[in-house]
Coordinates of C-alpha atoms and ligand atoms in Angstrom, one line a residue:
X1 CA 11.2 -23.6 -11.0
X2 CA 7.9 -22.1 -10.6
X3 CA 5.9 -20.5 -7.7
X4 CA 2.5 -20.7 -6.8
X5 CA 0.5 -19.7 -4.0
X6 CA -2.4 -18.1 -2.2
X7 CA -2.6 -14.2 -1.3
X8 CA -5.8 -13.4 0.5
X9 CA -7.5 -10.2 0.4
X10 CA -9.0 -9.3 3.8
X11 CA -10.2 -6.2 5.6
X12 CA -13.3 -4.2 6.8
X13 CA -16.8 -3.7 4.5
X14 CA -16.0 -1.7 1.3
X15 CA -11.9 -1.0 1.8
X16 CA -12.3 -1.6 -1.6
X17 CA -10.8 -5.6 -1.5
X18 CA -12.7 -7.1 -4.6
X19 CA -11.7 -3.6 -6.6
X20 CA -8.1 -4.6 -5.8
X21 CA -8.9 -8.5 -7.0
X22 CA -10.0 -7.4 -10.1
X23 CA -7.3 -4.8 -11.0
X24 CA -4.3 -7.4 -9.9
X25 CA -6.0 -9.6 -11.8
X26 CA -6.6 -7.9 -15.3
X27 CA -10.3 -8.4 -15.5
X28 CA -13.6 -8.5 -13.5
X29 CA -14.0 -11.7 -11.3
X30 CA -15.7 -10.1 -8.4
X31 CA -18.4 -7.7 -8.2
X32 CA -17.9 -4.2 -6.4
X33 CA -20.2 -1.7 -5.5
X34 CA -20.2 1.7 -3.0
X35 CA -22.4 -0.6 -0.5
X36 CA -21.1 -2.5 2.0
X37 CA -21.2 -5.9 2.4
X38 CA -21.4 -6.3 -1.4
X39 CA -19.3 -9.7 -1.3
X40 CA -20.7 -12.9 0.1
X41 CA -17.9 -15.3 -0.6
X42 CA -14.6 -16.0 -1.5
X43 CA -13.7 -15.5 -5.3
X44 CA -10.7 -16.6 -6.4
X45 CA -8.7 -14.6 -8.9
X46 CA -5.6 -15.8 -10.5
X47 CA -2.8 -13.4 -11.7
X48 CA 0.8 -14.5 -13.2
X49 CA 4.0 -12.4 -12.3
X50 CA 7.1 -13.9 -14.0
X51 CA 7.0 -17.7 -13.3
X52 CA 4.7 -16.9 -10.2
X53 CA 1.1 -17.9 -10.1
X54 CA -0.7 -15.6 -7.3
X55 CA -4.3 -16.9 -6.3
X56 CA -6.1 -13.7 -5.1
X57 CA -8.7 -14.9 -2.5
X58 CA -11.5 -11.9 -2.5
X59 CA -13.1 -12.2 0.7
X60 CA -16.0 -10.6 2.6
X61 CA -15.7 -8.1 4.7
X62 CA -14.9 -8.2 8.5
X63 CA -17.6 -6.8 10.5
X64 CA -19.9 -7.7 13.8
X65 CA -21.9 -10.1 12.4
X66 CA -25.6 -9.8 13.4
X67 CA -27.1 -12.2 11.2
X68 CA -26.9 -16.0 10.0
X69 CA -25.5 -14.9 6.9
X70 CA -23.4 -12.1 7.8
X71 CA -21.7 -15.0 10.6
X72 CA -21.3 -17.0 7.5
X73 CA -19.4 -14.2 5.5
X74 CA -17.2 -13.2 8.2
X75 CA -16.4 -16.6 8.9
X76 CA -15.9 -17.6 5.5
X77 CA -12.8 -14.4 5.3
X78 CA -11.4 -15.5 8.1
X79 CA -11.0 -19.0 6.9
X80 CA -9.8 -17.9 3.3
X81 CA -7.0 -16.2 5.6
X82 CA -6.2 -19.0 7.7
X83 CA -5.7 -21.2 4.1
X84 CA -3.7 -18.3 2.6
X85 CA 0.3 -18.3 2.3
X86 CA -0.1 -14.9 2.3
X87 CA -2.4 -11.6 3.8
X88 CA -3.0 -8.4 2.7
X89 CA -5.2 -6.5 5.1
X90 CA -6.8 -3.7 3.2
X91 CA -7.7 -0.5 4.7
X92 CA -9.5 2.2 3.6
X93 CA -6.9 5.3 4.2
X94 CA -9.8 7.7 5.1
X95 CA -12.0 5.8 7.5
X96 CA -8.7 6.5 10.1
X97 CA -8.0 9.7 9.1
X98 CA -11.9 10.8 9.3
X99 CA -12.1 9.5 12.3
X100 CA -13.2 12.2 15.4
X101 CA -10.0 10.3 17.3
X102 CA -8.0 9.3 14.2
X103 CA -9.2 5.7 15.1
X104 CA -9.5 3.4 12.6
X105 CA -12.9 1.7 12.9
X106 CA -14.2 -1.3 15.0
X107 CA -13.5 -3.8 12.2
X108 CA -10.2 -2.8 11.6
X109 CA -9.2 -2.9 14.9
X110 CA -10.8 -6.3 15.2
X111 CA -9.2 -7.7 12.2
X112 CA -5.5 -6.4 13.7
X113 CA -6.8 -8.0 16.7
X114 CA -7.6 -11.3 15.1
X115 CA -4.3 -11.7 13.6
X116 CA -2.4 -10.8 16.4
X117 CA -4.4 -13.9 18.3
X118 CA -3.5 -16.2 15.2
X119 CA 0.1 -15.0 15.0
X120 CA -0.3 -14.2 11.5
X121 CA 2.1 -12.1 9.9
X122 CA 0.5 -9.8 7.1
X123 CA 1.2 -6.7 5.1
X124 CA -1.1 -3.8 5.3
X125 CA -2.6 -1.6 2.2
X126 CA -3.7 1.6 3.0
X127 CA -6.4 2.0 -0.3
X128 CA -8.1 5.1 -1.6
X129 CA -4.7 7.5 -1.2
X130 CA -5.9 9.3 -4.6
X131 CA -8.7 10.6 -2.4
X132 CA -6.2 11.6 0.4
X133 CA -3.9 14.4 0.9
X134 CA -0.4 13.0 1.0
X135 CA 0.5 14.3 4.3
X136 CA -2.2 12.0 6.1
X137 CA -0.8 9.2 4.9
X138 CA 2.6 8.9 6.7
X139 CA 1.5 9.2 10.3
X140 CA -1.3 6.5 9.6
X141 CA 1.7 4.3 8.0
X142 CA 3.3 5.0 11.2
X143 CA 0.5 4.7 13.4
X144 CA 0.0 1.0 11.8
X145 CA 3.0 -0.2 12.3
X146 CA 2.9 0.3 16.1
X147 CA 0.5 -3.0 16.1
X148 CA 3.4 -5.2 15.3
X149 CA 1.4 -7.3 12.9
X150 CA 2.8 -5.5 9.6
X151 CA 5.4 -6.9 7.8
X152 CA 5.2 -3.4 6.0
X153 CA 2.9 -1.0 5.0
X154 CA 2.1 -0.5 1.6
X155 CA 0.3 2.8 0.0
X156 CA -2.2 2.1 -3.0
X157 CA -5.0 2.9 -4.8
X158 CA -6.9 0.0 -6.2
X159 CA -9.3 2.1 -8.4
X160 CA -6.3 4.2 -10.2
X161 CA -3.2 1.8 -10.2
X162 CA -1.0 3.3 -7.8
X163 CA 1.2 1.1 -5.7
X164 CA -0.4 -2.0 -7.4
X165 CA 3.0 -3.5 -9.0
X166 CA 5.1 -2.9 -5.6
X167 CA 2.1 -4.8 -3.5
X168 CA 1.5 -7.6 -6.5
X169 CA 5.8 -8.2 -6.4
X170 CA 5.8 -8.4 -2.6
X171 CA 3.1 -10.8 -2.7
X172 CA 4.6 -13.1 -5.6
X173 CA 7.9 -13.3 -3.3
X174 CA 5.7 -15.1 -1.1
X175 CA 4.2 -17.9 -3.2
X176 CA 5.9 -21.0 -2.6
X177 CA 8.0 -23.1 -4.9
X178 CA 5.7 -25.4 -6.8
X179 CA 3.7 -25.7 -9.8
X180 CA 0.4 -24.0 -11.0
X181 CA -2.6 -24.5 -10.1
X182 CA -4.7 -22.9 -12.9
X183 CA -3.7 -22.4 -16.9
X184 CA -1.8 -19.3 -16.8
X185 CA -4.2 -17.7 -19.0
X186 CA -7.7 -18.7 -16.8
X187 CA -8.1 -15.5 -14.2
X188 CA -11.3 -16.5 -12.8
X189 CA -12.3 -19.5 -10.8
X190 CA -16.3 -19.3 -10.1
X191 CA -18.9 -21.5 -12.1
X192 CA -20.8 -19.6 -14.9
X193 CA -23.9 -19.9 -13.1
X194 CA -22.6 -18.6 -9.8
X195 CA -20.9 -15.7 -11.5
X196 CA -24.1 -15.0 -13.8
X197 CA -26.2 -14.8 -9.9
X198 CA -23.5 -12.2 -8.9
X199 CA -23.6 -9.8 -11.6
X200 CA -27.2 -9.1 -11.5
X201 CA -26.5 -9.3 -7.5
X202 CA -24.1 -6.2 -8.5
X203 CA -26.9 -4.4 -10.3
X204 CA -29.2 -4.6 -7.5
X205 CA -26.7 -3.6 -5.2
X206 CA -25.9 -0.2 -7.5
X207 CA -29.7 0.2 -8.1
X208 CA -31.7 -0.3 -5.3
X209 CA -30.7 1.6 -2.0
X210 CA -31.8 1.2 2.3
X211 CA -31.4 -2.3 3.4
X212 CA -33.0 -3.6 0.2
X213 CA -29.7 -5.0 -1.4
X214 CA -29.0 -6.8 1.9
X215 CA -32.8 -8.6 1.5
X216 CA -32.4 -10.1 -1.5
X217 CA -30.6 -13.2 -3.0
X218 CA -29.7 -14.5 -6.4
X219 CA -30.0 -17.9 -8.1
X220 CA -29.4 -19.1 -11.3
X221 CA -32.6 -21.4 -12.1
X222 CA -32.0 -22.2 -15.2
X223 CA -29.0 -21.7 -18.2
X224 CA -29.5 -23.2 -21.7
X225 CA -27.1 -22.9 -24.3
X226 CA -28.7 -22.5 -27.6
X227 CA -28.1 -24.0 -31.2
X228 CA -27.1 -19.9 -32.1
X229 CA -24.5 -19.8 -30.0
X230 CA -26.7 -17.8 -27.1
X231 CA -27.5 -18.8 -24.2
X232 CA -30.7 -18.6 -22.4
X233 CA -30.5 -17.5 -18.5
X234 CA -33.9 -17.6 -16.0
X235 CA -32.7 -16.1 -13.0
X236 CA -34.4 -15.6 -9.4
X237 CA -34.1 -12.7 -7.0
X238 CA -35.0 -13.7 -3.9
X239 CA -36.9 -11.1 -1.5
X240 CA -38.0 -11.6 2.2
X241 CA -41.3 -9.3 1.8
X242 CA -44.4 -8.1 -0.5
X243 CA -43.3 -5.1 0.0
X244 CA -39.4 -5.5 -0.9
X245 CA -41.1 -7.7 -4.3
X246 CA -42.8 -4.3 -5.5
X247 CA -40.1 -2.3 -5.0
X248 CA -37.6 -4.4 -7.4
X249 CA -40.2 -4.2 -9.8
X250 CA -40.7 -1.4 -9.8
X251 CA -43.2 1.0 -11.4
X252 CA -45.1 -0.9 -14.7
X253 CA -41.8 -3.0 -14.2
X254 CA -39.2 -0.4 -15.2
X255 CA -36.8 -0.8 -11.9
X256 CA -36.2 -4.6 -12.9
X257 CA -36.1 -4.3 -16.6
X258 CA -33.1 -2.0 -15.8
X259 CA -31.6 -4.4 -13.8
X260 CA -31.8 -6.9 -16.6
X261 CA -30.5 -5.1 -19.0
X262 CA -27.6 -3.7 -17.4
X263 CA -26.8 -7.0 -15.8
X264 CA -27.1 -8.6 -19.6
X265 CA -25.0 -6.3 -21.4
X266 CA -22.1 -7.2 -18.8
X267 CA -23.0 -10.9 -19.3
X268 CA -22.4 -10.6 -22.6
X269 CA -19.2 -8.7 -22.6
X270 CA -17.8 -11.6 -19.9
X271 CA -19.2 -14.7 -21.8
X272 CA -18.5 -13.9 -25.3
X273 CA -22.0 -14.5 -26.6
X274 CA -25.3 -13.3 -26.7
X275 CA -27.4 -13.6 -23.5
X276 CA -31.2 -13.9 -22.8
X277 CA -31.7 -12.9 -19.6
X278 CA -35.0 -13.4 -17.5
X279 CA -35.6 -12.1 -14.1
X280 CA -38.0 -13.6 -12.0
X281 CA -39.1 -12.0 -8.1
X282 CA -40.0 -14.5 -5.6
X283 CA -41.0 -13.6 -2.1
X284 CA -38.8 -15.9 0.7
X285 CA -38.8 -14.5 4.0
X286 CA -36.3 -17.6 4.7
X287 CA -33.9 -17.3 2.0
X288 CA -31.2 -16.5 4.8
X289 CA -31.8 -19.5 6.7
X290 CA -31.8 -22.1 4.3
X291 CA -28.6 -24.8 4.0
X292 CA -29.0 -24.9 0.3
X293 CA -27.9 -21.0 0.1
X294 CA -25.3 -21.4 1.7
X295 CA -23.6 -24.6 0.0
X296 CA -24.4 -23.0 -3.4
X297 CA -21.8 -19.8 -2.7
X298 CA -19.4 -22.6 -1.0
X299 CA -20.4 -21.2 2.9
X300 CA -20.7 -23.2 5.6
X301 CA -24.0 -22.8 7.5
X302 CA -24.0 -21.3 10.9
X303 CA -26.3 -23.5 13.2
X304 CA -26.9 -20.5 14.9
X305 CA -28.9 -17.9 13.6
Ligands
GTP401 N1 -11.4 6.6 -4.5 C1 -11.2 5.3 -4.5 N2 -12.3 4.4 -4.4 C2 -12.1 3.1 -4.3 C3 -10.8 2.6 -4.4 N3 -10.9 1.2 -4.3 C4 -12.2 0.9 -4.2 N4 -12.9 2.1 -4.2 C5 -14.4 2.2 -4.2 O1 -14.8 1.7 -2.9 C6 -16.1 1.1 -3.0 C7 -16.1 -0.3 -2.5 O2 -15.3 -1.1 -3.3 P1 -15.3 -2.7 -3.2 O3 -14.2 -3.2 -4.1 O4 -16.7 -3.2 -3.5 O5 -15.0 -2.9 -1.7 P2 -15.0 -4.3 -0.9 O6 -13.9 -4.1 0.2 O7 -14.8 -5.5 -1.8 O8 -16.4 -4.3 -0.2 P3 -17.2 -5.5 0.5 O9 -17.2 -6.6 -0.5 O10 -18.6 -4.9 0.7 O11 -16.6 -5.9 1.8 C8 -16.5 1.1 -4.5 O12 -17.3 2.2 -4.7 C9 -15.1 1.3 -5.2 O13 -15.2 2.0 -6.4 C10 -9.6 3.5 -4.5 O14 -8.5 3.1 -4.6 N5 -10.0 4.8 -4.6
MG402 MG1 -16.0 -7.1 -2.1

């Protein structure tokens, strides 16, 4: 008899959720970066334990949402826990314990808030503890489980390995009995062209700095597989200004030509194959508020902006 279920990642802007996807997973199916707000959707991330499939659902972060598409992102986590049979809530162990108050932040109390108001039991990660003393950590397990919502608390870190194992087998116990939904050996579930728009979207995100990263979009326009075994891929970055346009080029081009090429060499390394990449800059004020954005990264669009 096999299991197979849904675990859902959720928790506050940069608590480190797709760097845990990727390392439960064994490879790279979501991008990450020392911004936050660096995910826009839910990715999908499959990992076998035993005779148990776990679906990882990487969501966006959980945050006040100020514009359409922030709404979207925020709405779009919540939903991918709603769907879940399981929820990790991830928390980064030193936004509490840097706290002024030892608070933890607005969005973590909002997302302990949230479940609470759905009844929804999850387990909590505290991430990061190779950066923590280890004496922090047990009042903040403690402090935690006051809220009532934690099955238990676990103690990882997502960059180094710690804890993973304990967190991935407590999550496999609660996939249901059934069969899988994905070959046991496919770990991603994102188109080509999709995940090809979000690598470069990690590049910009690790290159360009201010609200930049937040400004822009990325589309695959084009992707052309070749009698050589390459493929060819034209890709857009969408900005909202002139200004924002110059600034991804960069001087006699050099700040996009980087992008490219970093985002190329990882394309490569994913796909297999040899990769022509093309960036194009287009300037689109609207990007944000356009329906067709938002169906292509599988959101639904907020009537309100
Ligand atoms: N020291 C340390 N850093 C970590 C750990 N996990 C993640 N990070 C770092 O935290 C930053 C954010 O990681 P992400 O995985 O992109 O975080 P996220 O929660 O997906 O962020 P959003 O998608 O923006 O909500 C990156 O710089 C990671 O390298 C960890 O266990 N220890
Ligand atoms: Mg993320």
């Amino acid at each position: 008899m096999t299991r197979c279920g849904f675990t859902a990642i959720i928790g506050a802007p940069n608590a480190g959720k797709s760097t845990l996807v990727n390392a439960l997973v064994g490879s790279k199916v979501a991008i990450v970066s020392p911004k936050v707000q660096t995910t826009r959707m839910n990715v999908r991330g499959v990992a076998m334990r035993g005779e148990t499939q776990i679906v990882f659902v990487d969501t966006p972060g959980i945050f006040k949402p100020k514009r359409r598409l922030d709404k979207a992102m925020v709405a779009a986590a919540w939903s991918g826990a709603g769907d879940a049979d399981a929820v990790v809530h991830l928390v980064d162990a030193a936004e509490v314990s840097d706290h002024p108050n030892g608070n933890a932040s607005a969005d973590t109390t909002s997302i302990i808030e949230g479940l609470k108001a759905a009844s929804r039991k999850a387990v909590m990660a505290l991430n990061k503890i190779d950066a923590m003393a280890v004496e922090q950590l047990l009042p903040l397990a403690e402090k935690f489980n006051g809220a009532g919502v934690y099955e238990e608390i676990f103690m990882i870190s997502a960059l180094k390995g710690n804890g993973l194992e304990t967190l991935a087998t407590w999550c496999a116990a609660r996939m249901p009995e059934g069969p899988f939904l994905y070959p046991p050996d496919q770990a991603a579930d994102i188109p080509s062209r999709l995940l090809a728009s979000e690598i470069t979207r990690e590049k910009i995100y690790l290159r360009l700095h201010d609200e930049l990263p937040y400004s822009t979009a990325v589309e695959t326009e084009k992707w052309e597989d070749r009698k050589d075994g390459s493929v060819k891929i034209d890709q857009i970055i969408y900005v909202q200004r002139d200004g924002q346009k110059a600034i991804v080029l960069g001087k006699k081009g050099q700040t996009i030509k980087d992008i490219g090429a970093s985002s190329r060499r990882e394309l490569e390394q994913i796909f297999g194959r040899r990769v022509h990449l093309f960036l194009f800059v287009k300037v689109r004020p609207d990007w944000a508020d356009k329906r067709e954005h938002y169906r292509d990264m599988g959101l639904e669009f907020p009537e309100d902006k």
